Amino acid sequence: MVGAVTIEEVARVAGVSRSTVSRVVNGSTAVSPEALDAVRQAIDALNYVPNRAARSLASSRTLAVAVIIPEDVHRFFGDPFFASIVEGINATIAASDYVLTLAIASNDPADKMIGYVRSGAIDGAIIVSHHTGDHFVERIAAAVPVVFGGRPAASAGTAYFVDVDNTRGARDAVEYLIGQGHRSIATITGPQTMGAAVDRLRGYRDALAAAGLRPGQVADGDFTAEGGAAAMRSILAQGTPDAVFVASDLMARGALGVLEAAGLRVPDDVAVVGYDDSAVATSVSPMLTTMRQPSFEQGNRMASVLLALLAGEEPPRATIMRTELILRESA
Amino acid sequence: MVGAVTIEEVARVAGVSRSTVSRVVNGSTAVSPEALDAVRQAIDALNYVPNRAARSLASSRTLAVAVIIPEDVHRFFGDPFFASIVEGINATIAASDYVLTLAIASNDPADKMIGYVRSGAIDGAIIVSHHTGDHFVERIAAAVPVVFGGRPAASAGTAYFVDVDNTRGARDAVEYLIGQGHRSIATITGPQTMGAAVDRLRGYRDALAAAGLRPGQVADGDFTAEGGAAAMRSILAQGTPDAVFVASDLMARGALGVLEAAGLRVPDDVAVVGYDDSAVATSVSPMLTTMRQPSFEQGNRMASVLLALLAGEEPPRATIMRTELILRESA
DNA sequence: GACAGCCGTGAGAGCGCTCCCATAGAGTTC
DNA sequence: GAACTCTATGGGAGCGCTCTCACGGCTGTC
């Protein structure tokens, strides 16, 4: 950016002062139509773009927000659930004055991520997936306003978050299976360090308990396709259930492969319900019956809450979104 | 970042001047051991982090680089190939003084991305996937140093890029199929607006021509699983080939499903060779024989080239990496 | 012993912008 | 017509840092 056009040159060309140019750039109303016009023309002619650093230094705002990716990059990128959320966030942020950035925090020995945030590089952050152990999250939250995707395990009560009702979603899914006549229902969960996984397991247990059924087999599938396959194998090793509630579509895909390899028909021998209604759900055979999470909308809401915070408003701390069972072939 | 600790306070606490603190922070050697120590202690005690905006304003460097995501977000996130590249980039950048950021350029009506780059928000950029039509890419390249993943279609000769030898990789793959005795060989390509897809198609044709074989069927699979399935269906509609060279593993997964549904055995009836050797290759059945792309290493190299550029060095404009055929079950 | 050279240090200017305050001029009010 | 308000504008300070330059104290050289 050496030798770039400055506000001073724009002012000279437009025949006004720096202050007036600044007013135009920042959308102040107290500018005469003539001055407004002159400045706009000068900006176009010179192809002027305000220097971000100078702006941020003078105003102590950056007009940038970041999605922090604490996950392992591979998991984040491989999961269509995150893609939808990011798309939702992006859609809302793109319509605002802010710029959106994704920041990778993993593989970050020197706390560079924290330094980045604390150095005033962004005005606010959205943190989507976070394990309970991530205490670096608290340090980010100490520096800038943060909105979480999913209820954060720690700092409950004071944090802003947008979550889906995982417990209820899981309960609904399992109740559907019970309603279909299944009695021996296993589950493949996500890692129990993640709130969503914990809640879904609870919903599963609640539904069984409410129906007076014995708890079924529980295996952790780590929210990956491979983990789902491994979990399914470990369940089959101890007996074949009527049905399996799988806490993500990606894991369900892995499980489906294992069931097929074992010669079990879905849904006739074993019914399968997934979670997410991501693109995966319709790309497998049989297509998944699954709990739809409104991921795109969740992204929208997270972005809206963050923008409200940055605007000095007081948005609700908790936003809970409903899930919906999508019936397809697997159950 | 209101009320944050400034360099001035650190200087006061350490009993030195602003300049000396700056020297310590920036790793200058011309500081006495005593001063160094005093400053370090003051920094720790006050928990000082330099203000990025001020730093950048004074030095006209930001110590930040970005990976620009021009693709549709879903495709970018869904493809493990990108995940590996980003991991490679991240690994190298993380070891430097720079901070890495991902910026989404799609869905960006107001050219905010361009403004972001031109405003001096980053020192350099890496652009991974780009269609020939993306002329916004040129505008980014006009503002900061850019390294491309894959040979850029336009601005050839002047651009810095790191590519794999796609033509040769495809030729090797098809030659392998020919060597296995296959004579009727179809191909599923990527979009012909992308250099990698063009090169792989050329390699396929070269190999057939060199062996004196007639060109087989060609169908575009759009580098997605669904597109691969559709392309496979369109090929089968016109006859069943001996073998298919598929220009990405993701598309191969889609094709495999279609072949299976058609009652064709892989590799006995139809041999399949994929491209990428991503995680997908081993998660399908039969496991894919595929051209391994050194994606992680490619990311490393892109980052290294960019860092060299930013350091004022003269790295090679073109870096071409070799692929390697990984033999598994599908061919 | 005088001078050059070097090293560690501090002072000051300035990066490009925002924001507060002063001011000029026009319009209101009594 | 004097005092007042209001609006559009310009000037100046300052955001927190880097970087050049000058300076004082040291060592080394003849």
XYZ file of C-alpha atoms (C1' of nucleotides) in Angstrom:
722
model
C 0.000 0.000 0.000
C 2.920 2.317 -0.491
C 2.060 5.472 -2.363
C -1.657 4.925 -2.080
C -4.089 7.812 -2.365
C -4.772 9.549 0.948
C -7.722 11.481 2.228
C -5.654 14.628 1.907
C -5.348 14.288 -1.856
C -9.038 13.609 -2.199
C -9.715 16.754 -0.210
C -7.430 18.800 -2.434
C -8.980 17.499 -5.633
C -12.493 18.025 -4.323
C -11.600 21.475 -3.052
C -12.728 20.769 0.496
C -11.073 19.889 3.779
C -10.032 16.519 5.104
C -12.900 16.679 7.549
C -15.490 16.950 4.843
C -14.099 14.001 2.954
C -14.144 12.011 6.158
C -17.773 12.981 6.653
C -18.687 11.744 3.216
C -16.809 8.488 3.617
C -18.467 7.831 6.929
C -21.923 8.782 5.772
C -22.437 11.839 7.900
C -25.456 13.912 6.931
C -24.076 17.333 7.623
C -22.593 17.833 4.162
C -23.963 20.104 1.460
C -25.063 18.436 -1.778
C -22.360 20.266 -3.735
C -19.568 19.177 -1.402
C -20.962 15.650 -1.372
C -20.832 15.525 -5.118
C -17.368 16.984 -5.424
C -16.001 14.521 -2.908
C -17.667 11.551 -4.550
C -16.224 12.472 -7.880
C -12.780 12.952 -6.431
C -12.977 9.556 -4.746
C -13.946 7.895 -7.987
C -11.357 9.738 -10.008
C -8.533 8.895 -7.643
C -9.842 5.428 -6.889
C -9.514 6.193 -3.221
C -9.823 3.545 -0.532
C -9.431 4.655 3.083
C -6.482 3.174 4.888
C -7.765 0.620 7.336
C -4.961 0.963 9.824
C -5.251 4.718 10.088
C -8.976 4.500 10.388
C -8.806 1.876 13.022
C -6.121 3.734 14.948
C -8.127 6.919 15.035
C -11.488 5.372 15.755
C -10.436 2.237 17.609
C -12.781 0.167 15.482
C -11.726 -2.109 12.677
C -15.014 -2.936 10.971
C -13.833 -6.519 10.831
C -15.162 -9.586 12.593
C -13.763 -13.073 12.584
C -15.009 -16.600 12.793
C -12.515 -18.395 14.978
C -11.812 -21.973 13.960
C -10.506 -23.764 16.992
C -11.122 -27.206 15.504
C -8.678 -29.178 13.679
C -8.848 -27.737 10.167
C -9.701 -31.039 8.550
C -12.753 -31.581 10.625
C -13.968 -28.053 10.121
C -13.591 -28.208 6.388
C -14.914 -31.689 6.018
C -18.189 -31.030 7.778
C -20.975 -29.523 5.667
C -22.625 -28.363 8.877
C -19.878 -25.780 9.334
C -20.100 -24.777 5.705
C -23.760 -23.879 6.127
C -23.127 -21.946 9.290
C -20.321 -19.975 7.712
C -22.508 -19.267 4.720
C -25.199 -17.974 7.024
C -22.757 -15.797 8.909
C -21.268 -14.540 5.692
C -24.643 -13.640 4.242
C -25.493 -11.412 7.184
C -22.073 -9.851 7.603
C -21.790 -9.164 3.879
C -24.895 -7.019 4.136
C -23.317 -4.914 6.881
C -20.345 -2.572 6.936
C -18.182 -5.275 8.402
C -15.762 -7.589 6.705
C -15.683 -11.277 7.591
C -12.562 -13.260 8.157
C -11.920 -16.840 9.227
C -9.057 -17.338 11.608
C -7.434 -20.647 12.328
C -6.443 -21.058 15.922
C -5.181 -24.603 15.864
C -1.518 -25.332 15.475
C -0.778 -22.080 17.201
C 1.952 -22.616 19.711
C 2.816 -18.988 20.307
C -0.702 -17.808 21.082
C -0.626 -15.793 17.929
C -4.378 -15.999 17.656
C -4.830 -14.413 21.059
C -2.330 -11.737 20.211
C -4.146 -11.097 16.973
C -7.429 -10.547 18.742
C -5.946 -8.592 21.632
C -4.009 -6.374 19.256
C -7.253 -4.897 18.063
C -7.335 -6.620 14.691
C -11.046 -7.389 14.910
C -14.050 -5.854 16.619
C -15.786 -9.084 17.479
C -15.666 -12.827 17.023
C -17.886 -15.796 16.383
C -16.774 -19.120 17.759
C -18.558 -22.054 16.281
C -17.219 -25.310 17.528
C -15.503 -25.451 20.830
C -14.601 -28.134 23.227
C -14.953 -27.568 26.915
C -11.196 -27.632 27.261
C -10.627 -24.655 25.015
C -9.739 -22.072 27.596
C -8.187 -19.926 24.955
C -11.773 -19.131 24.073
C -12.159 -17.293 27.355
C -9.135 -15.197 26.591
C -10.623 -14.173 23.286
C -13.902 -13.364 24.948
C -12.011 -11.177 27.396
C -10.714 -9.029 24.552
C -13.697 -8.579 22.219
C -17.414 -9.354 22.123
C -17.951 -12.996 21.226
C -20.980 -14.934 20.050
C -20.907 -18.696 20.367
C -22.450 -21.277 18.151
C -23.805 -23.726 20.650
C -24.050 -23.165 24.370
C -20.566 -22.687 25.774
C -19.761 -25.092 28.564
C -18.002 -22.597 30.766
C -19.003 -18.978 31.351
C -22.645 -19.966 31.139
C -25.073 -17.177 31.828
C -22.810 -14.367 30.748
C -22.064 -15.521 27.207
C -24.009 -14.771 24.076
C -24.864 -17.863 22.083
C -27.128 -19.224 19.408
C -27.939 -22.869 19.754
C -30.325 -25.415 18.424
C -32.380 -27.319 20.928
C -30.233 -30.426 20.796
C -31.818 -32.202 23.715
C -35.264 -31.805 22.310
C -34.131 -32.665 18.799
C -32.579 -35.893 19.954
C -35.609 -36.723 22.078
C -37.921 -36.130 19.128
C -35.794 -38.352 16.923
C -35.743 -41.191 19.405
C -39.438 -40.819 20.163
C -40.082 -41.216 16.463
C -38.106 -44.452 16.470
C -40.055 -45.669 19.495
C -43.269 -44.718 17.750
C -42.212 -46.875 14.833
C -42.098 -49.841 17.166
C -38.376 -50.029 17.823
C -37.412 -51.118 21.313
C -33.694 -51.781 21.219
C -32.234 -48.439 20.240
C -28.523 -47.690 20.253
C -26.864 -44.321 19.744
C -23.654 -43.027 18.217
C -22.649 -39.814 19.951
C -20.202 -37.012 19.346
C -17.315 -36.280 21.688
C -18.617 -35.595 25.163
C -16.423 -32.544 25.465
C -18.820 -30.764 23.122
C -22.074 -29.372 24.428
C -24.106 -30.417 21.399
C -22.991 -34.010 21.774
C -23.791 -34.029 25.474
C -27.246 -32.583 24.873
C -28.093 -35.064 22.152
C -27.099 -37.959 24.343
C -29.284 -36.579 27.099
C -32.223 -36.261 24.718
C -31.726 -39.862 23.657
C -31.722 -41.023 27.274
C -34.714 -38.872 28.176
C -36.803 -40.370 25.394
C -35.944 -43.922 26.359
C -36.608 -43.247 30.031
C -39.908 -41.545 29.286
C -40.995 -44.609 27.331
C -39.874 -46.935 30.060
C -37.247 -48.538 27.847
C -33.831 -49.741 28.952
C -30.871 -47.615 27.821
C -29.292 -49.019 24.668
C -25.696 -49.164 23.578
C -23.760 -45.918 23.400
C -20.636 -45.420 21.302
C -18.656 -42.256 20.569
C -18.171 -41.568 16.863
C -16.192 -38.332 17.180
C -18.448 -36.503 14.681
C -16.538 -38.009 11.722
C -17.507 -40.605 9.109
C -14.685 -42.907 10.153
C -15.577 -42.521 13.811
C -19.178 -43.333 12.992
C -18.120 -46.518 11.242
C -15.941 -47.565 14.153
C -18.720 -46.835 16.628
C -21.166 -48.892 14.570
C -18.765 -51.817 14.510
C -18.338 -51.646 18.253
C -22.111 -51.639 18.704
C -22.608 -54.610 16.383
C -19.902 -56.492 18.225
C -22.194 -56.516 21.256
C -25.429 -57.314 19.478
C -27.660 -55.932 16.777
C -30.103 -53.178 17.789
C -33.445 -52.448 16.083
C -32.474 -48.884 15.444
C -29.614 -46.434 15.850
C -29.861 -42.747 16.596
C -26.696 -41.173 15.157
C -25.798 -37.691 16.351
C -24.571 -36.464 12.941
C -25.148 -37.299 9.285
C -21.466 -37.699 8.636
C -21.217 -40.379 11.330
C -24.405 -41.928 9.952
C -22.744 -42.310 6.591
C -19.950 -44.268 8.208
C -22.440 -46.362 10.149
C -24.472 -47.112 7.025
C -21.413 -48.548 5.308
C -20.733 -50.853 8.247
C -24.357 -52.026 8.417
C -24.334 -52.801 4.732
C -21.041 -54.649 4.985
C -22.563 -56.698 7.822
C -25.410 -57.696 5.546
C -27.992 -55.755 7.542
C -30.708 -53.946 5.609
C -31.620 -50.353 6.446
C -34.294 -49.651 7.576
C -35.728 -53.186 7.620
C -33.179 -54.794 9.921
C -31.835 -51.651 11.534
C -33.430 -48.219 11.287
C -31.069 -45.231 11.273
C -31.815 -41.610 12.137
C -29.142 -39.006 11.551
C -28.706 -35.414 12.676
C -28.012 -32.221 10.679
C -29.818 -32.771 7.383
C -26.644 -31.809 5.595
C -25.938 -32.607 1.955
C -24.626 -35.957 3.102
C -28.129 -37.041 4.090
C -29.334 -37.253 0.517
C -26.110 -38.457 -1.040
C -26.123 -41.800 0.755
C -28.242 -44.828 0.072
C -30.702 -45.253 1.635
C -31.214 -41.539 2.092
C -31.159 -40.523 5.717
C -34.089 -39.727 7.913
C -32.510 -36.990 9.970
C -33.077 -34.058 12.314
C -32.752 -30.902 10.319
C -30.722 -28.187 11.993
C -31.294 -24.727 10.615
C -27.548 -24.162 10.169
C -27.728 -21.347 7.689
C -30.259 -19.535 9.848
C -28.144 -20.220 12.886
C -25.255 -18.509 11.138
C -27.525 -15.580 10.315
C -28.570 -15.230 13.902
C -25.083 -15.434 15.297
C -23.992 -12.677 12.953
C -27.010 -10.558 13.864
C -26.365 -10.922 17.559
C -22.733 -9.943 17.088
C -23.646 -6.926 14.982
C -26.140 -5.858 17.629
C -23.493 -6.151 20.316
C -21.070 -4.089 18.276
C -23.756 -1.489 17.749
C -24.029 -1.180 21.511
C -27.416 -2.835 21.732
C -28.445 -5.513 24.156
C -29.429 -8.614 22.193
C -30.731 -11.669 24.048
C -27.965 -13.774 25.509
C -29.481 -17.047 24.451
C -31.146 -17.809 21.149
C -32.481 -21.333 20.817
C -33.604 -22.641 17.465
C -35.891 -25.570 16.780
C -35.029 -28.670 14.815
C -37.294 -30.615 12.519
C -37.385 -34.303 11.670
C -36.995 -34.922 7.949
C -38.393 -38.310 6.964
C -36.582 -40.162 4.190
C -35.680 -43.789 3.690
C -33.453 -44.873 6.539
C -36.099 -44.980 9.271
C -9.251 -2.440 22.661
C -10.151 0.654 24.627
C -7.819 1.389 27.501
C -5.261 -1.149 26.437
C -1.663 -0.930 27.539
C 0.491 1.186 25.238
C 4.161 1.143 24.462
C 4.513 4.349 26.441
C 3.440 2.679 29.666
C 5.750 -0.230 29.072
C 8.575 2.229 28.551
C 7.758 4.025 31.791
C 7.592 0.831 33.803
C 10.813 -0.467 32.281
C 12.516 2.878 32.790
C 13.504 3.240 29.156
C 12.232 5.142 26.141
C 9.519 4.180 23.674
C 12.205 3.511 21.106
C 13.905 0.891 23.188
C 10.674 -0.955 23.828
C 9.998 -0.884 20.117
C 13.431 -2.338 19.481
C 12.772 -5.191 21.858
C 9.356 -5.913 20.414
C 10.751 -5.971 16.905
C 13.749 -8.054 17.771
C 16.435 -5.501 17.124
C 19.867 -6.501 18.383
C 21.083 -3.128 19.467
C 19.713 -3.335 22.974
C 21.731 -3.914 26.120
C 20.977 -7.070 28.108
C 19.779 -5.018 31.073
C 17.362 -2.967 28.986
C 16.175 -6.101 27.226
C 15.419 -7.702 30.526
C 13.660 -4.703 31.992
C 11.474 -4.335 28.926
C 10.583 -8.012 28.831
C 9.556 -7.947 32.433
C 7.469 -4.840 31.920
C 5.760 -6.427 28.928
C 4.927 -9.513 30.933
C 3.800 -7.552 33.944
C 1.500 -5.297 31.941
C 0.435 -8.028 29.554
C 1.289 -5.756 26.680
C 0.276 -6.501 23.089
C 1.286 -3.969 20.436
C -1.578 -2.293 18.671
C -1.808 -3.702 15.197
C -3.328 -0.647 13.600
C -0.702 1.710 14.943
C 2.048 -0.631 13.984
C 0.695 -1.075 10.537
C 0.155 2.634 10.073
C 3.684 3.467 11.050
C 5.395 0.666 9.186
C 2.939 0.109 6.343
C 3.038 -3.609 6.970
C 0.345 -5.629 8.651
C 2.062 -8.954 9.272
C -1.103 -10.598 8.027
C -1.729 -12.678 4.937
C -4.975 -14.083 3.669
C -6.187 -17.070 1.766
C -8.854 -15.754 -0.556
C -11.792 -18.088 -1.083
C -13.416 -17.130 -4.352
C -15.314 -20.385 -4.616
C -18.711 -20.962 -3.442
C -18.235 -21.634 0.273
C -19.891 -25.032 0.173
C -17.552 -26.393 -2.411
C -14.520 -25.048 -0.651
C -15.493 -26.499 2.666
C -16.698 -29.784 1.284
C -13.497 -30.634 -0.508
C -10.778 -32.303 1.562
C -8.275 -31.185 -1.060
C -8.697 -27.596 0.096
C -8.500 -28.638 3.709
C -5.070 -30.148 3.126
C -3.849 -27.129 1.250
C -5.022 -24.768 3.949
C -3.392 -26.947 6.565
C -0.153 -26.791 4.637
C -0.374 -23.044 4.299
C -1.249 -22.666 7.940
C 1.658 -24.812 9.064
C 4.164 -22.624 7.268
C 2.583 -19.297 8.128
C 2.187 -20.282 11.766
C 5.943 -20.700 11.961
C 6.495 -17.164 10.681
C 5.707 -13.768 12.139
C 2.592 -13.539 10.017
C -0.974 -14.286 10.913
C -3.190 -16.264 8.565
C -6.738 -15.368 7.724
C -9.292 -16.825 5.326
C -11.410 -14.343 3.460
C -14.592 -15.197 1.644
C -14.992 -13.287 -1.569
C -18.162 -14.836 -2.844
C -21.495 -13.192 -2.236
C -19.772 -9.856 -2.216
C -21.776 -7.378 -4.226
C -20.054 -4.222 -3.046
C -16.514 -5.314 -3.806
C -15.838 -5.337 -0.131
C -13.137 -7.910 -0.573
C -11.251 -5.725 -2.998
C -11.608 -2.772 -0.685
C -10.366 -4.884 2.176
C -7.232 -5.818 0.317
C -6.659 -2.386 -1.156
C -7.131 -0.742 2.225
C -3.925 -2.323 3.380
C -5.503 -4.938 5.610
C -3.121 -7.673 4.494
C 0.412 -7.817 3.151
C -0.141 -10.630 0.708
C -2.640 -13.196 -0.477
C -2.894 -16.799 -1.554
C -5.594 -17.680 -4.037
C -6.283 -21.353 -4.254
C -9.127 -22.107 -6.557
C -9.967 -19.711 -9.287
C -11.926 -19.899 -12.456
C -10.672 -18.143 -15.518
C -13.550 -15.708 -15.271
C -12.511 -14.353 -11.896
C -11.204 -11.003 -12.932
C -11.479 -9.749 -9.406
C -8.409 -11.843 -8.845
C -6.402 -9.478 -11.006
C -7.535 -6.552 -8.944
C -6.321 -8.235 -5.803
C -3.034 -9.046 -7.458
C -2.721 -5.385 -8.386
C -2.826 -4.394 -4.735
C -0.663 -6.955 -2.946
C 1.679 -9.823 -3.803
C -0.320 -12.932 -4.648
C 0.605 -16.582 -4.930
C -1.733 -18.862 -6.833
C -2.513 -22.477 -6.205
C -2.592 -23.854 -9.700
C -1.438 -22.044 -12.797
C -3.573 -18.940 -13.299
C -5.198 -18.807 -16.691
C -4.632 -15.116 -17.274
C -1.505 -13.160 -16.371
C 0.616 -16.197 -17.174
C 4.316 -15.588 -16.999
C 4.129 -12.787 -14.474
C 2.247 -14.577 -11.732
C 3.694 -16.635 -8.930
C 2.115 -20.036 -8.626
C 2.560 -23.488 -7.200
C 0.974 -26.224 -9.209
C 1.045 -29.947 -9.504
C 1.865 -31.398 -12.861
C -1.718 -32.180 -13.769
C -1.111 -33.077 -17.377
C 1.564 -35.543 -16.499
C -0.415 -36.912 -13.563
C -3.423 -37.587 -15.760
C -1.256 -39.097 -18.468
C 0.406 -41.404 -15.956
C -2.974 -42.485 -14.629
C -4.351 -43.257 -18.071
C -1.144 -44.975 -19.149
C -1.506 -47.208 -16.143
C -5.032 -48.123 -17.237
C -3.775 -48.834 -20.748
C -1.000 -50.950 -19.310
C -3.606 -52.979 -17.458
C -5.145 -53.843 -20.792
C -8.025 -51.367 -20.890
C -8.839 -49.990 -24.319
C -12.141 -48.159 -23.943
C -11.362 -45.472 -21.388
C -13.773 -42.676 -20.491
C -13.066 -39.657 -18.314
C -14.981 -37.483 -15.885
C -13.491 -33.995 -15.877
C -13.734 -30.888 -13.737
C -15.133 -27.600 -15.043
C -13.131 -26.474 -18.050
C -12.887 -22.975 -16.643
C -10.334 -24.296 -14.177
C -6.755 -24.851 -15.242
C -6.333 -28.088 -13.329
C -9.352 -29.602 -15.050
C -8.128 -28.520 -18.473
C -4.678 -29.975 -17.853
C -6.000 -33.299 -16.638
C -8.187 -33.641 -19.685
C -5.199 -32.902 -21.877
C -3.137 -35.548 -20.090
C -5.914 -38.060 -20.631
C -6.038 -37.276 -24.343
C -2.253 -37.316 -24.673
C -2.042 -40.768 -23.177
C -4.726 -42.184 -25.456
C -3.182 -40.570 -28.509
C 0.289 -41.822 -27.630
C -1.087 -45.358 -27.386
C -2.943 -45.010 -30.655
C -6.313 -45.373 -28.968
C -9.495 -43.584 -29.927
C -10.676 -40.813 -27.556
C -13.268 -42.134 -25.107
C -16.309 -40.459 -23.641
C -15.820 -37.210 -21.777
C -18.278 -35.848 -19.187
C -17.955 -32.864 -16.859
C -18.517 -33.712 -13.190
C -17.995 -30.220 -11.758
C -15.550 -31.497 -9.100
C -18.435 -32.552 -6.831
C -19.713 -35.974 -5.791
C -23.144 -35.298 -7.248
C -21.627 -34.040 -10.489
C -19.463 -37.147 -10.690
C -22.545 -39.343 -10.334
C -24.392 -37.428 -13.038
C -21.397 -37.607 -15.365
C -21.115 -41.350 -14.785
C -24.783 -41.820 -15.629
C -24.388 -39.837 -18.824
C -21.393 -41.969 -19.817
C -23.228 -45.233 -19.114
C -26.159 -44.001 -21.142
C -23.911 -44.131 -24.189
C -22.207 -47.423 -23.488
C -20.089 -49.061 -20.830
C -16.352 -48.320 -20.931
C -13.590 -50.646 -19.629
C -12.264 -47.968 -17.376
C -12.879 -44.422 -16.213
C -10.310 -41.828 -15.318
C -11.999 -39.461 -12.861
C -10.355 -36.105 -12.270
C -11.095 -36.004 -8.516
C -11.769 -38.479 -5.722
C -14.959 -36.735 -4.742
C -16.361 -37.186 -8.249
C -15.099 -40.768 -8.210
C -17.163 -41.425 -5.110
C -20.246 -40.294 -6.966
C -19.306 -42.379 -9.994
C -18.725 -45.464 -7.851
C -22.233 -45.250 -6.473
C -23.690 -45.099 -9.969
C -21.605 -48.030 -11.194
C -22.688 -50.103 -8.238
C -26.331 -49.193 -8.778
C -25.950 -50.251 -12.400
C -24.748 -53.656 -11.287
C -21.236 -53.125 -12.593
C -18.353 -54.457 -10.551
C -15.308 -52.289 -9.883
C -12.634 -52.996 -10.993
C -13.701 -56.192 -12.795
C -16.267 -54.673 -15.144
C -15.095 -51.075 -15.004
C -11.797 -49.912 -13.546
C -11.772 -46.508 -11.852
C -8.831 -44.217 -11.162
C -9.374 -41.095 -9.096
C -7.304 -38.000 -8.466
C -6.198 -36.320 -5.202
C -5.700 -39.228 -2.813
C -7.827 -37.387 -0.320
C -9.466 -39.022 2.684
C -12.362 -39.937 0.413
C -10.170 -42.392 -1.490
C -9.950 -44.813 1.408
C -13.429 -44.267 2.782
C -15.194 -45.718 -0.257
C -15.537 -49.314 -1.300
C -13.636 -50.447 -3.266
C -10.879 -48.121 -2.122
C -9.701 -45.886 -4.894
C -6.608 -46.213 -6.972
C -5.798 -42.543 -7.350
C -3.161 -39.968 -8.241
C -1.815 -38.563 -5.048
C -1.427 -34.784 -5.060
C 0.922 -33.449 -2.436
C -1.667 -30.960 -1.194
C -0.201 -30.295 2.197
C 3.208 -29.747 0.662
C 1.651 -27.573 -1.997
C 0.230 -25.411 0.761
C 3.639 -25.264 2.383
C 5.248 -24.145 -0.812
C 2.674 -21.500 -1.577
C 3.166 -20.033 1.849
C 6.946 -20.141 1.474
C 6.826 -18.388 -1.864
C 4.589 -15.690 -0.437
C 6.814 -15.192 2.587
C 9.812 -14.917 0.298
C 8.037 -12.299 -1.789
C 7.144 -10.325 1.305
C 10.730 -10.521 2.460
C 11.751 -8.879 -0.798
C 13.338 -11.975 -2.240
C 12.877 -13.340 -5.734
C 11.354 -16.803 -5.471
C 10.765 -18.827 -8.645
C 7.582 -17.837 -10.411
C 6.538 -21.368 -11.129
C 6.811 -24.298 -8.769
C 5.612 -27.582 -10.205
C 5.122 -30.576 -7.974
C 4.971 -34.209 -8.969
C 2.065 -36.572 -8.439
C 2.233 -40.224 -7.593
C -0.112 -43.072 -8.461
C -1.400 -44.842 -5.375
C -2.577 -48.353 -6.185
C -5.575 -49.633 -4.249
C -8.571 -51.686 -5.230
C -10.503 -49.779 -7.885
C -8.064 -50.326 -10.774
C 45.987 12.593 24.514
C 43.283 13.697 20.599
C 40.407 11.850 17.409
C 37.582 8.472 14.916
C 34.409 4.852 15.218
C 30.884 2.263 17.389
C 27.082 1.130 20.300
C 23.061 1.894 23.088
C 19.681 5.219 23.728
C 16.171 9.036 23.411
C 13.721 12.707 21.027
C 10.815 13.953 17.417
C 8.438 13.627 13.308
C 5.030 11.482 10.931
C 2.025 7.350 9.181
C -3.629 8.508 7.520
C -7.329 8.928 9.669
C -11.342 10.562 13.201
C -13.342 13.663 16.183
C -13.849 17.710 18.879
C -14.101 22.450 18.750
C -14.157 26.949 16.639
C -16.005 29.763 13.157
C -18.420 31.898 9.415
C -22.546 32.675 7.442
C -27.494 32.232 7.075
C -31.757 32.272 9.123
C -34.872 33.337 13.549
C -36.705 35.649 17.142
C -37.926 39.431 20.061
C -31.033 45.429 14.742
C -28.991 42.886 18.422
C -28.851 38.477 20.232
C -29.624 33.991 19.284
C -29.759 29.388 16.959
C -28.441 26.325 13.469
C -25.750 24.280 9.728
C -21.730 23.444 6.857
C -17.003 23.624 7.097
C -12.041 23.804 8.462
C -8.242 23.370 11.795
C -5.808 20.885 15.127
C -4.878 17.407 18.236
C -4.062 12.871 18.821
C -4.732 7.588 18.113
C 0.023 4.072 19.167
C 3.432 2.927 16.809
C 8.111 2.977 13.740
C 12.142 4.982 12.114
C 15.591 8.362 11.307
C 18.733 11.118 13.364
C 21.564 13.012 16.915
C 24.005 12.432 21.075
C 26.707 10.746 24.944
C 29.868 7.495 26.482
C 32.990 3.933 25.410
C 36.956 1.599 23.127
C 40.653 1.585 19.889
C 44.274 3.780 17.123
C 48.144 6.532 16.042
